[in-house]
Tab-separated table of C-alpha atoms in Angstrom:
chain	number	residue	atom	x	y	z
A	1	MET	CA	-46.529	-27.644	75.659
A	2	ARG	CA	-43.508	-27.915	73.417
A	3	GLN	CA	-42.333	-25.734	71.032
A	4	ASN	CA	-41.105	-27.073	67.630
A	5	LYS	CA	-37.033	-25.509	67.077
A	6	PRO	CA	-36.189	-25.252	63.496
A	7	THR	CA	-34.671	-27.795	61.506
A	8	ARG	CA	-31.725	-28.340	59.192
A	9	LYS	CA	-33.917	-29.187	56.551
A	10	CYS	CA	-35.650	-25.944	57.144
A	11	VAL	CA	-32.468	-23.906	57.445
A	12	GLU	CA	-32.229	-25.428	54.012
A	13	GLU	CA	-35.290	-24.066	52.712
A	14	LYS	CA	-34.832	-20.749	53.687
A	15	GLU	CA	-31.625	-19.605	52.612
A	16	LEU	CA	-32.769	-21.569	48.809
A	17	LEU	CA	-35.717	-19.472	49.662
A	18	VAL	CA	-33.869	-16.155	49.998
A	19	LEU	CA	-31.266	-16.735	47.490
A	20	SER	CA	-34.062	-17.317	45.027
A	21	PHE	CA	-35.589	-13.927	45.767
A	22	THR	CA	-32.093	-11.953	45.754
A	23	VAL	CA	-31.317	-13.314	41.733
A	24	LYS	CA	-34.956	-12.987	40.493
A	25	THR	CA	-34.800	-9.511	41.970
A	26	SER	CA	-30.946	-8.634	40.612
A	27	ARG	CA	-32.252	-10.372	36.842
A	28	LEU	CA	-35.491	-8.286	37.149
A	29	VAL	CA	-33.227	-4.931	38.128
A	30	SER	CA	-30.873	-5.323	34.889
A	31	VAL	CA	-33.197	-6.678	32.634
A	32	PHE	CA	-34.704	-3.473	33.477
A	33	ARG	CA	-31.762	-1.450	33.472
A	34	ASN	CA	-30.770	-2.183	29.922
A	35	ARG	CA	-34.455	-2.572	27.862
A	36	SER	CA	-35.505	0.770	29.685
A	37	GLY	CA	-34.496	4.146	28.505
A	38	VAL	CA	-34.436	5.173	32.068
A	39	SER	CA	-31.185	5.532	33.188
A	40	PRO	CA	-28.423	3.901	34.646
A	41	VAL	CA	-28.432	5.883	37.821
A	42	ILE	CA	-32.329	6.466	38.627
A	43	VAL	CA	-32.815	2.864	38.038
A	44	SER	CA	-30.183	1.618	40.984
A	45	GLY	CA	-31.438	4.296	42.915
A	46	LEU	CA	-34.634	2.633	42.746
A	47	ALA	CA	-33.231	-0.803	42.808
A	48	ASP	CA	-31.358	0.788	46.112
A	49	PRO	CA	-34.139	0.051	48.608
A	50	ILE	CA	-35.243	-3.130	47.331
A	51	PHE	CA	-31.262	-3.896	49.072
A	52	PHE	CA	-31.913	-2.703	51.074
A	53	CYS	CA	-34.716	-4.552	52.072
A	54	LEU	CA	-32.678	-8.022	51.723
A	55	SER	CA	-30.075	-6.350	53.923
A	56	LEU	CA	-32.370	-6.227	56.714
A	57	LEU	CA	-32.903	-10.288	56.470
A	58	PRO	CA	-31.430	-12.871	58.701
A	59	SER	CA	-27.692	-13.965	57.246
A	60	MET	CA	-27.179	-17.025	57.309
A	61	SER	CA	-24.847	-17.507	60.640
A	62	ASP	CA	-27.877	-16.583	62.418
A	63	LEU	CA	-30.246	-18.462	60.240
A	64	SER	CA	-27.805	-21.974	61.131
A	65	LEU	CA	-28.378	-24.293	64.058
A	66	ASN	CA	-26.677	-24.300	67.466
A	67	PRO	CA	-24.384	-27.482	67.035
A	68	ALA	CA	-25.088	-27.496	70.498
A	69	ALA	CA	-28.396	-26.947	71.403
A	70	PRO	CA	-31.161	-30.403	70.867
A	71	VAL	CA	-32.609	-31.152	67.730
A	72	ALA	CA	-36.422	-32.280	67.462
A	73	ASP	CA	-38.826	-32.698	65.372
A	74	GLY	CA	-36.806	-34.098	62.301
A	75	PRO	CA	-34.021	-36.878	61.837
A	76	ALA	CA	-30.481	-36.180	62.533
A	77	VAL	CA	-28.389	-34.124	59.495
A	78	GLU	CA	-24.447	-34.857	59.119
A	79	ASP	CA	-22.704	-31.996	59.615
A	80	SER	CA	-21.802	-31.246	56.089
A	81	ASN	CA	-21.452	-28.384	53.906
A	82	VAL	CA	-24.664	-27.022	51.790
A	83	SER	CA	-24.364	-27.767	47.834
A	84	LEU	CA	-26.088	-24.226	46.468
A	85	PRO	CA	-27.560	-24.661	42.773
A	86	ALA	CA	-24.076	-22.963	40.573
A	87	GLU	CA	-26.537	-20.626	39.247
A	88	ALA	CA	-27.388	-19.316	42.509
A	89	SER	CA	-23.244	-19.541	43.546
A	90	ALA	CA	-22.823	-17.751	40.574
A	91	SER	CA	-24.995	-14.775	41.368
A	92	ILE	CA	-24.056	-13.969	45.560
A	93	SER	CA	-21.119	-12.054	43.852
A	94	ASP	CA	-23.624	-9.651	42.557
A	95	VAL	CA	-25.070	-9.529	44.825
A	96	ASP	CA	-22.873	-8.836	46.864
A	97	GLU	CA	-21.408	-6.169	44.740
A	98	GLN	CA	-25.069	-4.312	44.695
A	99	ARG	CA	-25.419	-4.377	47.948
A	100	ASN	CA	-21.677	-2.729	48.357
A	101	ARG	CA	-22.817	-0.188	46.347
A	102	PRO	CA	-22.870	3.440	47.348
A	103	SER	CA	-26.246	4.886	47.726
A	104	LEU	CA	-27.433	7.178	45.452
A	105	GLY	CA	-27.147	10.210	47.598
A	106	SER	CA	-23.154	9.242	48.572
A	107	ARG	CA	-23.035	9.239	44.660
A	108	VAL	CA	-24.970	12.427	44.619
A	109	TRP	CA	-22.873	13.757	48.070
A	110	ARG	CA	-19.172	13.215	45.813
A	111	PHE	CA	-20.004	14.350	43.288
A	112	VAL	CA	-20.956	17.502	44.918
A	113	ARG	CA	-16.913	17.545	46.464
A	114	GLN	CA	-15.668	16.360	43.700
A	115	ILE	CA	-16.767	19.928	41.708
A	116	TYR	CA	-15.740	21.770	45.390
A	117	ARG	CA	-12.822	20.474	44.935
A	118	GLY	CA	-12.412	21.190	40.771
A	119	ILE	CA	-13.609	24.949	41.989
A	120	GLY	CA	-10.748	24.457	44.804
A	121	SER	CA	-8.035	23.773	42.532
A	122	GLY	CA	-9.312	26.504	39.934
A	123	ILE	CA	-8.848	29.460	42.126
A	124	GLU	CA	-5.638	27.981	43.142
A	125	PHE	CA	-4.475	28.141	39.750
A	126	LEU	CA	-5.694	30.988	39.320
A	127	PHE	CA	-3.825	32.694	42.411
A	128	ASN	CA	-0.286	30.511	41.509
A	129	VAL	CA	-0.478	31.885	37.458
A	130	PHE	CA	-1.379	35.876	39.100
A	131	CYS	CA	1.827	35.335	41.751
A	132	LEU	CA	3.897	34.609	39.440
A	133	VAL	CA	2.552	37.403	36.994
A	134	VAL	CA	3.797	39.838	39.769
A	135	CYS	CA	6.663	38.031	40.228
A	136	LEU	CA	8.111	37.971	37.142
A	137	ALA	CA	7.223	42.214	36.619
A	138	ALA	CA	8.678	42.850	39.580
A	139	LEU	CA	11.516	41.129	38.870
A	140	ALA	CA	11.658	42.540	35.379
A	141	ALA	CA	11.413	46.369	36.200
A	142	ILE	CA	14.978	45.967	37.084
A	143	PRO	CA	17.927	46.673	35.435
A	144	ILE	CA	20.373	43.580	34.321
A	145	VAL	CA	18.101	41.341	37.012
A	146	ASN	CA	15.281	41.652	34.168
A	147	LEU	CA	17.538	38.435	32.490
A	148	ILE	CA	15.994	36.537	34.791
A	149	PRO	CA	12.394	36.972	33.801
A	150	LEU	CA	13.413	36.360	30.305
A	151	GLY	CA	15.349	33.114	31.363
A	152	MET	CA	12.440	32.011	33.039
A	153	LEU	CA	9.897	32.913	30.017
A	154	LEU	CA	12.279	31.123	27.241
A	155	ALA	CA	12.302	28.037	30.161
A	156	ALA	CA	9.006	27.895	30.736
A	157	GLU	CA	8.454	28.231	26.180
A	158	GLY	CA	11.283	25.367	25.812
A	159	ASN	CA	8.976	23.687	28.426
A	160	THR	CA	6.187	23.453	26.311
A	161	ALA	CA	8.500	22.507	23.332
A	162	ARG	CA	9.575	19.370	24.841
A	163	THR	CA	6.432	18.257	25.951
A	164	GLY	CA	3.947	19.650	23.783
A	165	ARG	CA	1.491	20.510	26.715
A	166	LEU	CA	0.961	23.694	28.440
A	167	LEU	CA	0.448	23.034	31.593
A	168	PRO	CA	4.329	22.165	32.414
A	169	GLY	CA	4.525	26.453	30.341
A	170	LEU	CA	4.020	27.240	34.262
A	171	PRO	CA	6.586	26.038	35.955
A	172	LEU	CA	7.724	28.161	38.924
A	173	ARG	CA	3.741	28.734	39.812
A	174	HIS	CA	4.119	27.310	42.979
A	175	ALA	CA	6.689	28.589	44.132
A	176	ALA	CA	4.781	31.915	42.903
A	177	GLY	CA	1.717	31.001	44.367
A	178	GLN	CA	3.838	30.432	47.622
A	179	ILE	CA	5.614	33.654	47.880
A	180	GLY	CA	1.855	35.143	47.170
A	181	ILE	CA	0.792	33.661	50.257
A	182	HIS	CA	3.344	34.556	51.995
A	183	VAL	CA	3.638	38.738	51.093
A	184	ILE	CA	-0.441	38.350	51.955
A	185	GLY	CA	-0.437	37.050	55.542
A	186	ALA	CA	2.776	39.607	55.928
A	187	LEU	CA	1.067	42.553	55.207
A	188	LEU	CA	-1.910	41.900	56.907
A	189	PHE	CA	0.626	41.837	60.089
A	190	LEU	CA	2.529	45.198	58.678
A	191	LEU	CA	0.078	47.609	57.763
A	192	PRO	CA	-1.367	47.759	61.638
A	193	LEU	CA	2.287	48.232	62.303
A	194	SER	CA	2.078	50.829	60.133
A	195	TYR	CA	-0.104	52.502	60.866
A	196	LEU	CA	0.481	52.057	65.056
A	197	GLY	CA	3.997	53.645	64.114
A	198	SER	CA	2.454	56.678	62.496
A	199	PHE	CA	0.772	57.393	65.266
A	200	ALA	CA	4.006	56.864	67.109
A	201	SER	CA	5.786	59.377	65.334
A	202	ASP	CA	3.360	62.221	65.591
A	203	ALA	CA	3.004	61.846	68.760
A	204	VAL	CA	6.443	62.737	68.945
A	205	LEU	CA	6.280	66.047	66.623
A	206	ILE	CA	3.238	66.983	68.356
A	207	ASP	CA	4.724	66.330	72.194
A	208	PRO	CA	7.953	64.000	72.823
A	209	GLY	CA	8.259	64.281	76.266
A	210	SER	CA	4.603	63.664	77.330
A	211	ASN	CA	3.779	60.031	78.469
A	212	THR	CA	1.774	59.174	75.844
A	213	THR	CA	4.059	59.672	73.442
A	214	ARG	CA	6.797	57.809	75.316
A	215	ILE	CA	3.699	55.180	75.908
A	216	LEU	CA	3.022	54.192	72.276
A	217	ARG	CA	6.595	54.744	71.236
A	218	THR	CA	7.600	51.665	73.207
A	219	VAL	CA	4.026	50.124	72.686
A	220	ALA	CA	5.418	50.215	68.998
A	221	ALA	CA	8.776	49.078	70.092
A	222	VAL	CA	7.318	45.750	71.301
A	223	ALA	CA	4.640	45.208	68.622
A	224	ALA	CA	7.245	45.549	65.774
A	225	VAL	CA	9.458	42.693	67.814
A	226	LEU	CA	6.161	40.574	68.175
A	227	THR	CA	5.092	40.774	64.497
A	228	PHE	CA	8.534	40.062	62.834
A	229	PHE	CA	8.917	36.289	65.621
A	230	HIS	CA	5.844	35.598	64.330
A	231	LEU	CA	5.570	36.812	60.457
A	232	LEU	CA	9.339	34.156	61.041
A	233	LEU	CA	7.821	31.329	62.635
A	234	SER	CA	4.275	31.493	60.129
A	235	MET	CA	7.009	31.878	57.167
A	236	ALA	CA	8.773	29.092	58.878
A	237	ARG	CA	6.134	26.202	59.457
A	238	GLY	CA	4.886	26.456	55.475
A	239	PRO	CA	2.959	28.373	53.199
A	240	ARG	CA	-0.621	27.976	54.454
A	241	LEU	CA	-2.800	31.299	55.107
A	242	ARG	CA	-3.949	29.489	58.232
A	243	HIS	CA	-0.516	29.834	59.862
A	244	PHE	CA	-0.835	33.497	60.228
A	245	PHE	CA	-3.701	33.127	62.336
A	246	SER	CA	-2.800	30.586	64.668
A	247	PRO	CA	0.637	32.765	66.798
A	248	TRP	CA	0.011	29.820	69.791
A	249	ARG	CA	0.811	26.970	67.960
A	250	ASN	CA	3.966	29.262	65.855
A	251	VAL	CA	5.311	29.483	69.516
A	252	ARG	CA	4.606	25.606	70.402
A	253	TRP	CA	6.001	25.161	66.733
A	254	GLY	CA	9.041	27.104	67.376
A	255	ILE	CA	9.385	26.034	70.938
A	256	ALA	CA	9.003	22.766	70.128
A	257	ARG	CA	11.643	22.882	67.491
A	258	LEU	CA	14.702	25.435	69.642
A	259	LYS	CA	14.186	21.729	72.368
A	260	GLN	CA	15.135	19.345	68.908
A	261	GLY	CA	17.797	21.991	68.060
A	262	SER	CA	16.655	21.750	64.840
A	263	LEU	CA	15.186	25.597	64.163
A	264	ALA	CA	18.214	27.038	62.060
A	265	ILE	CA	18.443	23.632	60.196
A	266	GLU	CA	14.862	24.021	59.169
A	267	LEU	CA	15.287	27.684	57.917
A	268	GLY	CA	18.174	26.911	56.242
A	269	GLU	CA	17.386	23.613	54.721
A	270	GLY	CA	13.373	25.634	53.410
A	271	LEU	CA	15.099	28.579	52.784
A	272	ARG	CA	18.073	26.388	50.528
A	273	GLY	CA	15.032	24.184	48.804
A	274	PHE	CA	13.148	27.560	47.575
A	275	LEU	CA	15.958	29.072	46.066
A	276	VAL	CA	16.957	26.172	44.185
A	277	GLN	CA	13.903	25.414	42.989
A	278	LEU	CA	13.909	28.920	41.378
A	279	GLU	CA	17.101	27.863	39.568
A	280	LEU	CA	17.874	31.832	39.107
A	281	LYS	CA	21.776	30.614	38.061
A	282	ARG	CA	20.435	28.358	35.242
A	283	HIS	CA	17.526	31.311	34.189
A	284	LEU	CA	20.160	34.103	34.176
A	285	LYS	CA	22.174	32.254	31.453
A	286	LEU	CA	19.135	31.101	29.553
A	287	GLY	CA	18.364	35.060	29.709
A	288	ALA	CA	21.601	36.715	28.804
A	289	VAL	CA	22.648	33.550	26.386
A	290	GLY	CA	18.681	34.073	24.257
A	291	ALA	CA	19.155	38.109	24.440
A	292	ILE	CA	22.743	37.354	23.032
A	293	GLY	CA	21.242	35.154	20.234
A	294	VAL	CA	18.626	37.254	19.068
A	295	LEU	CA	20.905	40.630	18.960
A	296	MET	CA	23.136	38.597	16.921
A	297	TRP	CA	20.692	38.589	13.777
A	298	THR	CA	18.856	41.121	14.296
A	299	PHE	CA	20.813	43.995	15.918
A	300	LEU	CA	22.709	44.966	12.163
A	301	PRO	CA	19.571	44.899	10.265
A	302	THR	CA	17.862	47.266	12.715
A	303	PHE	CA	20.779	49.398	13.176
A	304	LEU	CA	20.383	49.650	9.140
A	305	PHE	CA	16.837	50.607	9.854
A	306	ALA	CA	17.508	53.068	12.404
A	307	VAL	CA	20.721	54.801	11.134
A	308	ALA	CA	19.059	56.750	8.728
A	309	ASP	CA	17.600	60.998	9.525
A	310	SER	CA	16.731	62.021	6.708
A	311	SER	CA	14.472	61.025	3.590
A	312	ARG	CA	16.482	62.382	0.715
A	313	GLY	CA	19.196	59.896	-1.356
A	314	GLY	CA	20.825	57.310	0.184
A	315	GLN	CA	19.559	56.867	3.151
A	316	VAL	CA	16.163	56.112	2.280
A	317	LEU	CA	17.755	53.297	0.070
A	318	ILE	CA	19.933	52.263	3.354
A	319	THR	CA	16.689	52.304	5.652
A	320	ILE	CA	14.453	49.852	2.949
A	321	PHE	CA	17.539	47.472	3.200
A	322	GLY	CA	17.284	47.128	6.253
A	323	GLY	CA	13.718	47.130	7.338
A	324	PHE	CA	13.601	44.012	4.204
A	325	CYS	CA	16.549	42.551	6.197
A	326	LEU	CA	14.742	42.629	9.369
A	327	ALA	CA	11.620	41.429	8.042
A	328	VAL	CA	13.082	38.472	6.690
A	329	VAL	CA	15.686	37.788	9.191
A	330	LEU	CA	11.904	37.965	11.678
A	331	CYS	CA	10.354	34.754	10.156
A	332	TRP	CA	12.445	32.371	11.475
A	333	VAL	CA	14.442	34.299	14.899
A	334	PRO	CA	11.065	33.131	16.361
A	335	ILE	CA	12.082	29.385	15.435
A	336	LEU	CA	15.531	30.126	16.262
A	337	GLN	CA	14.481	30.726	19.918
A	338	ALA	CA	11.892	28.411	20.084
A	339	HIS	CA	14.721	25.916	19.210
A	340	TYR	CA	16.962	27.764	21.623
A	341	SER	CA	14.431	27.185	24.429
A	342	ALA	CA	13.828	23.345	23.666
A	343	GLU	CA	17.707	23.052	23.600
A	344	GLU	CA	19.158	25.223	25.438
A	345	LYS	CA	22.230	25.444	23.621
A	346	PHE	CA	23.898	28.788	21.336
A	347	SER	CA	24.403	26.591	18.490
A	348	ALA	CA	20.288	26.021	18.386
A	349	TYR	CA	20.420	29.948	16.604
A	350	ARG	CA	22.315	28.909	13.568
A	351	ALA	CA	20.261	26.098	12.309
A	352	VAL	CA	18.545	27.736	10.000
A	353	SER	CA	18.023	24.630	8.554
A	354	HIS	CA	16.909	23.146	10.686
A	355	ALA	CA	13.948	25.693	11.258
A	356	ARG	CA	13.414	25.762	7.501
A	357	GLN	CA	12.247	21.953	8.398
A	358	LEU	CA	10.433	22.844	10.693
A	359	PHE	CA	8.540	25.229	9.143
A	360	GLY	CA	7.762	23.663	6.275
A	361	ARG	CA	5.591	21.035	8.430
A	362	SER	CA	3.730	23.534	10.485
A	363	PRO	CA	3.664	26.629	8.018
A	364	CYS	CA	0.251	27.901	8.702
A	365	LEU	CA	1.230	27.465	12.893
A	366	TRP	CA	3.776	29.363	12.847
A	367	THR	CA	2.618	32.405	10.291
A	368	LEU	CA	-0.804	32.566	13.054
A	369	CYS	CA	2.348	32.014	16.101
A	370	LEU	CA	4.223	35.175	13.904
A	371	LEU	CA	1.504	37.119	13.433
A	372	LEU	CA	0.046	36.709	17.620
A	373	GLY	CA	3.490	37.351	18.814
A	374	PHE	CA	4.507	40.505	16.952
A	375	GLY	CA	0.708	41.779	16.619
A	376	LEU	CA	0.998	41.877	20.524
A	377	SER	CA	4.262	43.052	20.036
A	378	LEU	CA	2.176	46.188	18.187
A	379	VAL	CA	0.064	46.854	21.180
A	380	LEU	CA	3.067	46.755	24.040
A	381	TYR	CA	4.620	49.644	21.967
A	382	LEU	CA	1.578	51.904	23.026
A	383	PHE	CA	3.289	52.019	26.007
A	384	LYS	CA	6.362	53.459	25.288
A	385	ILE	CA	4.884	56.343	23.991
A	386	ALA	CA	6.047	58.077	26.910
A	387	ALA	CA	8.198	57.469	29.277
A	388	PRO	CA	6.467	56.589	32.786
A	389	PRO	CA	7.764	57.577	36.073
A	390	ARG	CA	10.464	55.110	37.881
A	391	ASP	CA	7.020	54.525	40.510
A	392	ALA	CA	4.698	53.195	37.594
A	393	VAL	CA	7.353	51.394	36.584
A	394	PHE	CA	6.056	47.973	38.692
A	395	LEU	CA	2.268	48.616	37.158
A	396	LEU	CA	3.309	48.528	34.018
A	397	THR	CA	5.040	45.932	33.509
A	398	PRO	CA	2.365	43.597	34.802
A	399	PHE	CA	0.850	44.427	31.241
A	400	PHE	CA	3.427	43.147	29.569
A	401	ILE	CA	4.209	39.916	31.556
A	402	ALA	CA	0.994	38.736	30.807
A	403	THR	CA	0.868	39.786	27.019
A	404	ILE	CA	3.592	38.153	26.151
A	405	TYR	CA	3.442	34.751	27.953
A	406	PRO	CA	1.130	33.053	25.854
A	407	ALA	CA	3.045	34.359	22.939
A	408	ARG	CA	5.746	32.121	24.371
A	409	LEU	CA	3.663	29.228	25.234
A	410	ALA	CA	2.049	29.315	21.489
A	411	ALA	CA	5.350	29.403	20.429
A	412	GLY	CA	6.342	25.850	22.170
A	413	GLY	CA	3.469	24.092	21.301
A	414	VAL	CA	3.938	25.027	17.745
A	415	TYR	CA	7.394	23.814	17.440
A	416	ALA	CA	6.740	20.729	19.828
A	417	TRP	CA	3.853	19.727	17.130
A	418	SER	CA	6.350	20.701	14.450
A	419	ASN	CA	9.133	18.726	15.890
A	420	ASN	CA	7.086	15.844	16.175
A	421	ARG	CA	6.060	16.244	12.858
A	422	THR	CA	7.831	14.106	9.449
A	423	GLN	CA	6.566	14.675	6.203
A	424	LYS	CA	6.535	19.008	5.365
A	425	ALA	CA	3.398	20.312	3.850
A	426	TRP	CA	2.042	20.639	0.279
A	427	TRP	CA	4.303	22.795	-1.370
A	428	PRO	CA	2.039	25.129	-2.980
A	429	TRP	CA	0.418	25.148	0.733
A	430	ARG	CA	4.083	26.055	1.855
A	431	TRP	CA	4.509	28.944	-0.595
A	432	PHE	CA	1.355	30.176	0.392
A	433	TRP	CA	2.745	30.639	4.052
A	434	ASN	CA	6.158	31.564	3.143
A	435	LEU	CA	4.579	34.471	1.606
A	436	ALA	CA	1.960	35.805	4.204
A	437	CYS	CA	4.290	35.450	6.820
A	438	LEU	CA	7.199	37.267	4.733
A	439	ALA	CA	4.154	39.616	4.098
A	440	THR	CA	3.324	39.758	8.007
A	441	CYS	CA	6.956	40.255	9.131
A	442	MET	CA	6.923	43.184	6.347
A	443	VAL	CA	4.060	45.230	8.078
A	444	TYR	CA	5.382	44.306	11.680
A	445	VAL	CA	8.373	46.659	10.274
A	446	PHE	CA	6.416	49.116	8.488
A	447	LEU	CA	4.348	50.029	11.778
A	448	LEU	CA	7.666	49.601	13.855
A	449	PHE	CA	8.888	51.821	11.798
A	450	PHE	CA	7.028	54.995	13.076
A	451	THR	CA	7.554	54.263	16.793
A	452	ARG	CA	10.915	55.577	16.424
A	453	ASN	CA	8.892	58.957	15.925
A	454	ILE	CA	5.662	58.912	18.807
A	455	GLY	CA	8.237	56.704	21.172
A	456	ALA	CA	10.097	58.258	24.376
A	457	HIS	CA	14.422	56.747	23.652
A	458	GLY	CA	13.760	57.554	19.977
A	459	LYS	CA	14.497	55.119	17.599
A	460	LEU	CA	16.007	52.960	20.690
A	461	VAL	CA	12.854	51.457	20.917
A	462	LEU	CA	13.276	49.789	17.259
A	463	PHE	CA	15.810	47.416	19.433
A	464	GLU	CA	13.677	46.556	22.094
A	465	GLN	CA	11.489	43.804	20.366
A	466	PRO	CA	8.485	42.538	23.826
A	467	PHE	CA	8.491	39.339	21.901
A	468	LEU	CA	12.113	38.382	21.377
A	469	LEU	CA	13.316	40.197	24.192
A	470	ILE	CA	12.812	41.773	27.283
A	471	PRO	CA	9.038	43.058	27.687
A	472	SER	CA	9.288	45.742	30.264
A	473	PRO	CA	8.209	49.320	29.559
A	474	PHE	CA	11.459	51.124	29.761
């Protein structure tokens, strides 16, 4: 019995049937999505099985006839493009868009992956900031070199002052994170090596001529050489902690670079690029000029404030006059220093008129900024009651850096806000905050007077000014 083969007319009917069902289904889903109170995510999830079933239907190419096969039970039809209704043709793109839409499971997995990446980025950011504070503290604990962290703080304040954003105020966080990874990776191998060296030294003290002592000394020497080359190759490959746990890959990488003759070149270029990224010369200049500019304004009032040794007669008047002058100067010096950090010119310390304009545009913010900076400085003065041992200076310096850094960024942010405004505040509002700012500085100077009696450095503690100069416990 002869089987009937599909004709082109039958194929056209099947195509129109599939298109009609698809269009009606997509319309039903869109109407339900717009008129119902159900979340679009839930509606899309409910519509996914429908479009999955549509994807299981035969494609148009499978429904078409083979030109080589004979056509039976129907009149011959010429090969021509089938013209579809305009409404059905316009809906094909909507159907394809719904069909290519990711499923609910893939969207949930993408959301979970974004959360995981966000948590990882947050942990990396906190680690970099922690390493930045520790690195600045290590430099601030060294005399004269501590001008470099002062310059870095001024550079961070200047970046925030120019951009108006806080993230540019942490420019060296990536470099500090690289240093932190290298230090952690090195400590993981140097601590066991130190224990092995202590065993060898103890064996030399107990029995220097025994075989055990010679073996321990040989093993310690070989381990030291291998550790040195392993750490060198691990650091040369890049700031990744996993490089410290893949010694064979490090060896293969080093041998390949030696064959190419590029190992020394890559090490030199990497070290040179890292030093260029730190910009030590620029930060040293910023710190030195910034300290000179602050002392230009504060040295004479502080000297008059600290020179009196007696509470009688004219010496009291000198102390009061010096304290009042210091309070007035401290109202403007933080603004001038923020202007210097943004312009990086020493002439910015003489732009008093510009500082008055900036204060007049945002008097409330500047007063709160000064209150924050000088309040944190008073907290740091409590750590200067007793001079810490030289070994403990490094333990206190990170606290000083972490305390003053937010105040620096706040000053830069207020400078950017004031610099972008063109209109001054209402004059009663300005005068109110002028008096409030002066009162804040006078209270700070009054409390500062007693620090010379409790500070380990005596009257010299009055010249330190952690908010404006080097934040260090000595």
